[in-house]
Structures are given as structure tokens and as C-alpha cells.
Amino acid sequence: MARVIVVTSGKGGVGKTTSSASVSTGLALRGFKTAVIDFDVGLRNLDLIMGCERRVVYDLINVVNGEANLHQALIKDKHCENLFVLPASQTRDKDALTEEGVEKVLKELTHMGFEYVVCDSPAGIERGAVMALTFADEAIIVTNPEVSSVRDSDRILGILQSKSRRAIEGREPVREHLLVTRYSPKRVEDGEMLSYKDVQELLRIPLIGVIPESDDVLQASNQGLPAIHLKDSDVATAYLDVVARFLDEDRPLRFVNYEKPGLLKRLFGGK
Amino acid sequence: MSLLSYFQEFFSTKQKTAAVAKERLSLIIAHERSSNRAPDFLPALQQELIQVISKYVNVGADDIKVQLEKQDNCEILEVNITLPEQPR
């Protein structure tokens, strides 16, 4: 089977889709044949973030219902050779997503030679979110250093540990990775924001990376370009590190310490 | 920031908000873990235990507490039954 990675968080707006787009792109850049699936039926957005919204013809529900085959529904990414996007349906209701249907899609992707399937989960703990994590082998828990996000992440971890196939069948548990996003080292230093260590201590799962808060993320989504493509930006570098760590490479954490701006920077400004 | 307020902040013992957040979260998460991650059968088990035990001893619903605790790889099912004082 292709390795299934769910990107989830419980809370909305913490960076799931941004992270799904960048992690799947990163895996494809490393040469793995990768598919990224939007599970947010009714509120699809991955297509916009990936910049393929005008090429959507068929979607996940069409494939589940047998109205289209995967070859017709998968959209080839324009920036990356090995990457394909499977958009969510914009019109149908969430009940259209069934466990059997999702399993069928994942099996077919495996037959097509996909090595990784990234599932972009919707927010919440309803059907769509549960479907996205049901077949997961790995889970990236996207968390902001903020009380409601941390609590919701803990909740989704509980669901992962009780409702995933691996949990139900008593197999080796889903490998969990904590991804802290929208991190501001300055605010942490000032005692205004939970540190990544605090978050990790609370959630008790291994850390896969810290993505700094950055204006670049908006710039990237404006253009429909996954943030990992923004050459030399902190965000792209951080996501490249995340992908490397996911592939078991050792990378020290970056962008977690606050450096006081030098005199010149303070005088002349600049980012 | 005026010099005075700078000194006030420097010497204040007020806790930073991040520390407050961490403390609140550790409490609520511990609480929710123990209640949310309990298996579905616990309430039913508690009900049946009450029925069985009340056949022999006069106990109420509040006298039986069923709890599942996880320690590393093993789970401990703890059943606490408070028996009424026997009139002698």
C-alpha cells in the first residue's frame, strides 16, 4: 500500500492545507510519486492553494461514486513532476464520503504506483475529519502555540488513537508528528506565546518541525503556489526540513530562537 | 514605554501569559484525557455492576466508581465500591 499521511488539527485556520500542499510538494520534489487529497467536502480549498482550481473537472466524490475514474480526476501539479491533486467536491454533502469509497480510492492509487498519499483533513471532528484519518499510517498534527489549538490537537489525537484502522485492528499505531505553525520566537521570548517545547510537553508526541509566522504564506497562497516553493524564505526552508525529518534525516531546528535586530536593521527597518 | 512603567514591568511578579496558558492547558488536557479516552463500555459496565451488587448489598449509583487508567502499556480497571455501614 501507498503510505497514507493525514494532515489534521481539529481546529480550523491553523495551517493544515498550507502544510498539506508543502509537505506533498516536498515529497514529490524528493522523487516520490505523491497524491494529495482534499477531504473538505463542500469547502474545498486545496485546489486554490495548489493553484489548480481552474483545472478541476472531477473530484473525490465522483471517483467514490464511480462517475469518473482516478485518471480523469487526478490533476497533475504544474510545478512538480511526481505530484497529483485530487480535489474535494464543492457541492455534495459530507455523507457522500464512505469508508469503503475512500479505501477503494487508496487501493487504486497504490495500484497506480503512488508511494505517498497526503490527506488534507477538514477542521472539526465530524465525518470528513474521521474519514481523512481512518486509513492513516502517519499523522501530522498541525498546532498553533495557542490554547484552543493545543486542546483541539489533543482531542484529535484521541480520535486518531481510537478510530483509525490501525487502532481498531490493533496494529502498530499511527506514527504521530507534531508540527507547530505560525510560531513567533519573539513573542515566545517575551512570554506571550507558548514555546514549541511547551506544546510538545502538553501533547506528548514527537516534534517534526516548527514553521515560523510569516507574511510569505499569504504571498504564496495569493499566487496558488505551495509555500515550500518560495526560494530562500524561512517558511520554505522550514518545510523542506520537515520533509527531510519525515524521511528520517537529521535536521536541527531553525527559526526557533529570537535574534535581536542589529543597529542597522533597527535604524533602516526592513524585514 | 515610560521609564516608570519599564521598571514596574521589570520588578513585577506578575506571571507571563504564556505560563498561564500552559498551566491551564495541562489541567484541562489531563482532565479531558481521562474522560474522553475512556472506552464506550464503561458507563454500561457501571450500570450492570450497580444492578448486581445492589441485589446483595444496599448500594446506590454514587457508591460505585469505575475508572480505567493507563500506565505505559497496561490498562488498570479500577472499581471502587463503598459499602454502607452495617448496623450492628
Coordinates of C-alpha atoms in Angstrom, one line a residue:
Chain A
M1 CA 0.0 0.0 0.0
A2 CA 1.0 3.6 -0.5
R3 CA 2.0 5.3 2.7
V4 CA -1.0 7.4 3.9
I5 CA -0.3 10.6 5.7
V6 CA -3.1 12.6 7.3
V7 CA -2.6 16.3 8.0
T8 CA -5.0 17.2 10.7
S9 CA -5.6 19.5 13.7
G10 CA -9.2 19.7 15.0
K11 CA -9.1 23.4 14.9
G12 CA -9.5 25.4 11.7
G13 CA -7.2 28.0 10.3
V14 CA -4.0 26.7 11.8
G15 CA -2.3 25.8 8.5
K16 CA -3.5 22.3 7.5
T17 CA -4.0 23.0 3.8
T18 CA -0.8 25.1 3.7
S19 CA 1.1 22.2 5.3
S20 CA -0.5 19.5 3.1
A21 CA 0.4 21.5 0.0
S22 CA 4.0 22.0 1.1
V23 CA 4.6 18.5 2.5
S24 CA 3.2 16.8 -0.5
T25 CA 5.2 19.0 -2.8
G26 CA 8.3 18.3 -0.7
L27 CA 7.9 14.6 -1.0
A28 CA 7.3 14.9 -4.8
L29 CA 10.5 17.0 -5.1
R30 CA 12.4 14.2 -3.4
G31 CA 11.2 11.9 -6.2
F32 CA 8.3 10.1 -4.6
K33 CA 5.1 9.7 -6.6
T34 CA 2.7 11.6 -4.4
A35 CA -1.0 12.3 -4.4
V36 CA -2.7 14.9 -2.1
I37 CA -6.4 14.6 -1.4
D38 CA -8.7 17.3 -0.2
F39 CA -11.2 15.8 2.3
D40 CA -13.0 19.0 3.0
V41 CA -16.2 18.2 1.0
G42 CA -18.3 21.3 0.5
L43 CA -15.4 23.7 1.4
R44 CA -12.6 22.7 -0.9
N45 CA -9.5 24.9 -0.9
L46 CA -6.5 22.8 -1.6
D47 CA -7.0 23.4 -5.3
L48 CA -6.6 27.2 -4.7
I49 CA -3.5 26.7 -2.6
M50 CA -2.0 24.4 -5.2
G51 CA -3.0 26.8 -8.0
C52 CA -5.0 24.2 -10.0
E53 CA -8.6 25.5 -9.3
R54 CA -9.3 26.1 -13.0
R55 CA -8.4 22.6 -14.0
V56 CA -10.9 20.8 -11.7
V57 CA -13.3 18.7 -13.6
Y58 CA -14.0 15.7 -11.4
D59 CA -13.5 15.3 -7.7
L60 CA -13.1 12.7 -4.9
I61 CA -16.8 12.1 -4.6
N62 CA -17.1 11.5 -8.4
V63 CA -14.5 8.8 -8.0
V64 CA -16.1 7.3 -4.9
N65 CA -19.4 7.1 -6.7
G66 CA -17.9 5.7 -9.9
E67 CA -18.8 8.6 -12.0
A68 CA -15.2 9.2 -13.0
N69 CA -12.1 7.2 -12.7
L70 CA -8.9 8.3 -10.9
H71 CA -7.1 9.1 -14.1
Q72 CA -9.8 11.6 -15.0
A73 CA -10.0 13.2 -11.6
L74 CA -6.3 13.5 -10.7
I75 CA -4.8 16.9 -11.6
K76 CA -1.1 16.9 -12.4
D77 CA 0.7 19.6 -10.5
K78 CA 2.2 22.3 -12.7
H79 CA 5.3 22.8 -10.7
C80 CA 6.2 19.3 -9.8
E81 CA 6.7 16.1 -11.9
N82 CA 5.5 13.5 -9.4
L83 CA 2.6 15.3 -7.7
F84 CA -1.1 14.9 -8.3
V85 CA -4.0 16.7 -6.7
L86 CA -7.4 15.1 -6.0
P87 CA -9.8 17.9 -5.2
A88 CA -12.9 17.7 -2.9
S89 CA -16.4 18.1 -4.2
Q90 CA -17.7 21.6 -3.8
T91 CA -21.4 20.7 -4.0
R92 CA -22.3 17.4 -2.4
D93 CA -22.8 16.9 1.3
K94 CA -20.4 15.2 3.6
D95 CA -22.3 11.9 3.8
A96 CA -21.2 11.1 0.3
L97 CA -17.8 10.1 1.7
T98 CA -17.8 6.5 2.8
E99 CA -15.2 4.3 4.3
E100 CA -15.5 1.8 1.5
G101 CA -15.2 4.6 -1.1
V102 CA -12.1 6.0 0.5
E103 CA -10.5 2.6 0.8
K104 CA -11.2 1.9 -2.9
V105 CA -9.5 5.2 -3.9
L106 CA -6.4 4.5 -1.8
K107 CA -6.1 1.0 -3.2
E108 CA -6.4 2.3 -6.7
L109 CA -3.7 4.9 -6.0
T110 CA -1.4 2.2 -4.8
H111 CA -2.0 0.2 -8.0
M112 CA -1.1 3.3 -9.9
G113 CA 2.3 3.4 -8.3
F114 CA 1.8 6.2 -5.8
E115 CA 4.2 6.0 -2.8
Y116 CA 2.7 8.6 -0.6
V117 CA -0.9 9.8 -0.2
V118 CA -1.4 13.0 1.8
C119 CA -4.9 13.5 3.2
D120 CA -5.8 17.1 3.9
S121 CA -8.3 16.9 6.7
P122 CA -11.2 19.3 7.2
A123 CA -11.4 21.1 10.6
G124 CA -13.6 19.6 13.3
I125 CA -14.2 16.1 14.4
E126 CA -17.0 15.2 12.1
R127 CA -17.2 12.6 9.3
G128 CA -14.8 14.3 6.9
A129 CA -12.1 14.6 9.5
V130 CA -12.6 11.0 10.6
M131 CA -12.6 9.7 7.0
A132 CA -9.3 11.6 6.4
L133 CA -7.6 9.8 9.3
T134 CA -9.2 6.4 9.1
F135 CA -6.6 4.8 6.8
A136 CA -3.6 6.9 8.1
D137 CA -0.2 5.3 8.6
E138 CA 1.3 8.6 9.7
A139 CA -0.3 11.8 11.1
I140 CA 1.0 15.3 11.1
I141 CA -0.8 17.2 13.8
V142 CA -0.7 20.9 12.9
T143 CA -0.8 23.1 16.0
N144 CA -0.6 26.8 16.7
P145 CA 1.0 27.8 20.0
E146 CA -2.3 28.9 21.3
V147 CA -4.7 27.4 23.9
S148 CA -7.6 26.4 21.7
S149 CA -5.4 24.9 19.0
V150 CA -3.5 22.8 21.5
R151 CA -6.6 21.5 23.2
D152 CA -8.2 20.6 19.8
S153 CA -5.0 18.8 18.8
D154 CA -5.2 16.7 21.9
R155 CA -8.8 15.8 21.1
I156 CA -7.9 14.8 17.5
L157 CA -5.1 12.7 18.8
G158 CA -7.6 10.9 21.0
I159 CA -9.8 10.2 17.9
L160 CA -6.8 9.0 15.9
Q161 CA -5.9 6.6 18.7
S162 CA -9.5 5.2 18.8
K163 CA -10.9 5.5 15.3
S164 CA -8.1 4.9 12.9
R165 CA -8.0 1.4 11.2
R166 CA -4.6 0.8 12.8
A167 CA -6.1 1.4 16.2
I168 CA -9.3 -0.6 15.6
E169 CA -7.4 -3.6 14.2
G170 CA -4.8 -3.4 16.9
R171 CA -1.9 -3.0 14.5
E172 CA 1.2 -0.9 15.1
P173 CA -0.2 2.6 16.0
V174 CA -0.3 5.6 13.6
R175 CA 3.0 7.4 13.7
E176 CA 2.3 10.8 15.1
H177 CA 4.2 14.0 14.3
L178 CA 3.7 17.4 15.9
L179 CA 4.1 20.4 13.5
V180 CA 4.0 23.7 15.3
T181 CA 3.0 26.5 12.9
R182 CA 2.7 30.3 13.0
Y183 CA 5.5 30.4 15.5
S184 CA 6.8 33.7 16.7
P185 CA 10.2 33.4 18.5
K186 CA 10.0 37.0 19.7
R187 CA 6.6 36.5 21.4
V188 CA 7.8 33.3 23.0
E189 CA 10.9 35.1 24.3
D190 CA 8.6 37.8 25.7
G191 CA 6.5 35.2 27.5
E192 CA 3.4 36.0 25.3
M193 CA 3.4 32.7 23.4
L194 CA 3.7 29.0 24.3
S195 CA 7.0 27.7 23.2
Y196 CA 7.3 24.7 21.0
K197 CA 8.6 22.8 23.9
D198 CA 5.5 23.7 26.0
V199 CA 3.3 22.4 23.2
Q200 CA 5.3 19.2 22.8
E201 CA 5.2 18.7 26.6
L202 CA 1.5 19.1 26.6
L203 CA 0.7 16.9 23.6
R204 CA 3.5 14.3 24.2
I205 CA 4.2 13.4 20.6
P206 CA 7.5 13.8 18.7
L207 CA 8.1 17.1 17.0
I208 CA 8.7 17.2 13.3
G209 CA 9.1 20.9 12.8
V210 CA 8.4 24.5 13.6
I211 CA 7.1 26.8 10.9
P212 CA 7.6 30.5 11.7
E213 CA 4.8 33.0 11.4
S214 CA 5.4 34.8 8.1
D215 CA 3.9 37.1 5.6
D216 CA 5.2 34.8 2.9
V217 CA 2.5 32.3 3.5
L218 CA -0.2 34.8 2.3
Q219 CA 2.0 35.8 -0.6
A220 CA 2.2 32.1 -1.6
S221 CA -1.5 31.4 -1.3
N222 CA -2.3 34.6 -3.3
Q223 CA -0.5 33.1 -6.2
G224 CA -1.6 29.5 -5.8
L225 CA 2.0 28.4 -5.1
P226 CA 2.8 26.0 -2.2
A227 CA 4.9 27.9 0.3
I228 CA 7.7 25.4 0.1
H229 CA 8.5 26.8 -3.4
L230 CA 9.3 30.3 -2.1
K231 CA 13.0 30.2 -2.6
D232 CA 15.2 31.2 0.3
S233 CA 12.2 32.1 2.5
D234 CA 12.2 30.9 6.2
V235 CA 8.9 29.1 5.6
A236 CA 10.1 27.1 2.6
T237 CA 13.3 26.2 4.4
A238 CA 11.3 25.1 7.5
Y239 CA 9.0 22.9 5.3
L240 CA 12.0 21.4 3.5
D241 CA 13.4 20.5 6.9
V242 CA 10.1 18.9 7.9
V243 CA 10.1 16.7 4.8
A244 CA 13.7 15.7 5.5
R245 CA 12.9 14.8 9.1
F246 CA 9.8 12.9 7.8
L247 CA 12.3 10.8 5.7
D248 CA 14.3 10.2 8.9
E249 CA 17.1 12.6 8.1
D250 CA 18.6 14.6 11.0
R251 CA 18.0 18.3 10.8
P252 CA 18.5 20.8 13.6
L253 CA 15.6 23.1 14.4
R254 CA 15.7 26.5 12.8
F255 CA 13.8 29.8 13.3
V256 CA 13.0 29.0 16.9
N257 CA 15.3 31.5 18.6
Y258 CA 14.8 35.2 18.6
E259 CA 17.7 37.3 17.4
K260 CA 17.6 40.9 18.4
P261 CA 17.7 43.1 15.3
G262 CA 21.0 44.8 14.9
L263 CA 21.5 48.5 15.0
L264 CA 21.4 48.9 11.2
K265 CA 18.2 47.0 10.9
R266 CA 16.7 49.0 13.7
L267 CA 17.7 52.2 12.0
F268 CA 16.7 51.4 8.5
G269 CA 13.9 48.9 9.1
G270 CA 13.5 46.0 6.7
K271 CA 12.1 42.6 7.4
Chain B
M1 CA 7.1 52.9 27.4
S2 CA 7.9 55.3 30.1
L3 CA 10.8 54.7 32.4
L4 CA 8.5 54.2 35.3
S5 CA 6.4 51.5 33.6
Y6 CA 9.6 49.9 32.4
F7 CA 10.7 49.5 36.0
Q8 CA 7.3 48.4 37.0
E9 CA 7.4 45.6 34.5
F10 CA 10.9 44.7 35.4
F11 CA 10.2 44.2 39.0
S12 CA 6.6 42.9 38.7
T13 CA 5.9 39.4 39.9
K14 CA 3.0 39.1 37.5
Q15 CA 3.1 35.8 35.7
K16 CA 3.6 35.9 31.9
T17 CA 0.5 34.9 29.9
A18 CA 2.3 32.0 28.2
A19 CA 2.9 30.4 31.6
V20 CA -0.7 30.9 32.5
A21 CA -1.7 29.2 29.2
K22 CA 0.5 26.3 29.8
E23 CA -0.9 25.8 33.3
R24 CA -4.5 26.0 32.2
L25 CA -3.9 23.6 29.3
S26 CA -2.1 21.0 31.3
L27 CA -5.0 20.8 33.7
I28 CA -7.8 20.7 31.1
I29 CA -5.9 18.3 28.9
A30 CA -5.3 15.9 31.7
H31 CA -9.0 16.1 32.7
E32 CA -10.2 15.5 29.1
R33 CA -7.8 12.7 28.5
S34 CA -9.2 10.8 31.4
S35 CA -12.8 11.3 30.4
N36 CA -12.6 11.3 26.6
R37 CA -10.4 8.3 26.2
A38 CA -12.3 6.0 28.4
P39 CA -13.8 3.2 26.3
D40 CA -17.5 3.3 25.5
F41 CA -18.5 0.3 27.7
L42 CA -17.6 2.0 31.0
P43 CA -21.0 3.6 31.7
A44 CA -22.8 0.3 30.8
L45 CA -20.4 -1.7 33.0
Q46 CA -21.0 0.7 35.8
Q47 CA -24.8 0.3 35.4
E48 CA -24.6 -3.5 35.5
L49 CA -22.3 -3.6 38.4
I50 CA -24.7 -1.5 40.4
Q51 CA -27.6 -3.9 39.5
V52 CA -25.6 -6.9 40.5
I53 CA -24.2 -5.5 43.7
S54 CA -27.5 -4.0 44.8
K55 CA -29.0 -7.4 44.7
Y56 CA -26.9 -8.3 47.7
V57 CA -26.0 -5.1 49.4
N58 CA -27.9 -1.9 49.6
V59 CA -25.8 0.4 47.4
G60 CA -26.7 3.5 45.4
A61 CA -25.4 4.6 42.0
D62 CA -23.0 7.0 43.6
D63 CA -21.3 4.3 45.7
I64 CA -19.7 2.6 42.7
K65 CA -16.9 4.3 40.8
V66 CA -15.4 2.7 37.7
Q67 CA -12.2 4.1 36.3
L68 CA -9.8 3.0 33.6
E69 CA -6.2 4.1 34.0
K70 CA -3.4 3.7 31.5
Q71 CA 0.1 3.2 32.7
D72 CA 2.6 2.7 29.8
N73 CA 1.4 -0.5 28.1
C74 CA -1.1 -1.8 30.6
E75 CA -4.6 -0.6 31.5
I76 CA -5.9 -0.8 35.0
L77 CA -9.6 -1.1 35.6
E78 CA -10.3 0.3 39.0
V79 CA -13.7 -0.5 40.6
N80 CA -14.4 1.3 43.9
I81 CA -17.4 0.2 45.8
T82 CA -18.4 2.0 49.0
L83 CA -20.4 -0.3 51.2
P84 CA -22.9 1.2 53.6
E85 CA -22.1 1.0 57.2
Q86 CA -23.6 -2.1 58.7
P87 CA -25.9 -1.5 61.7
R88 CA -24.8 -3.9 64.4

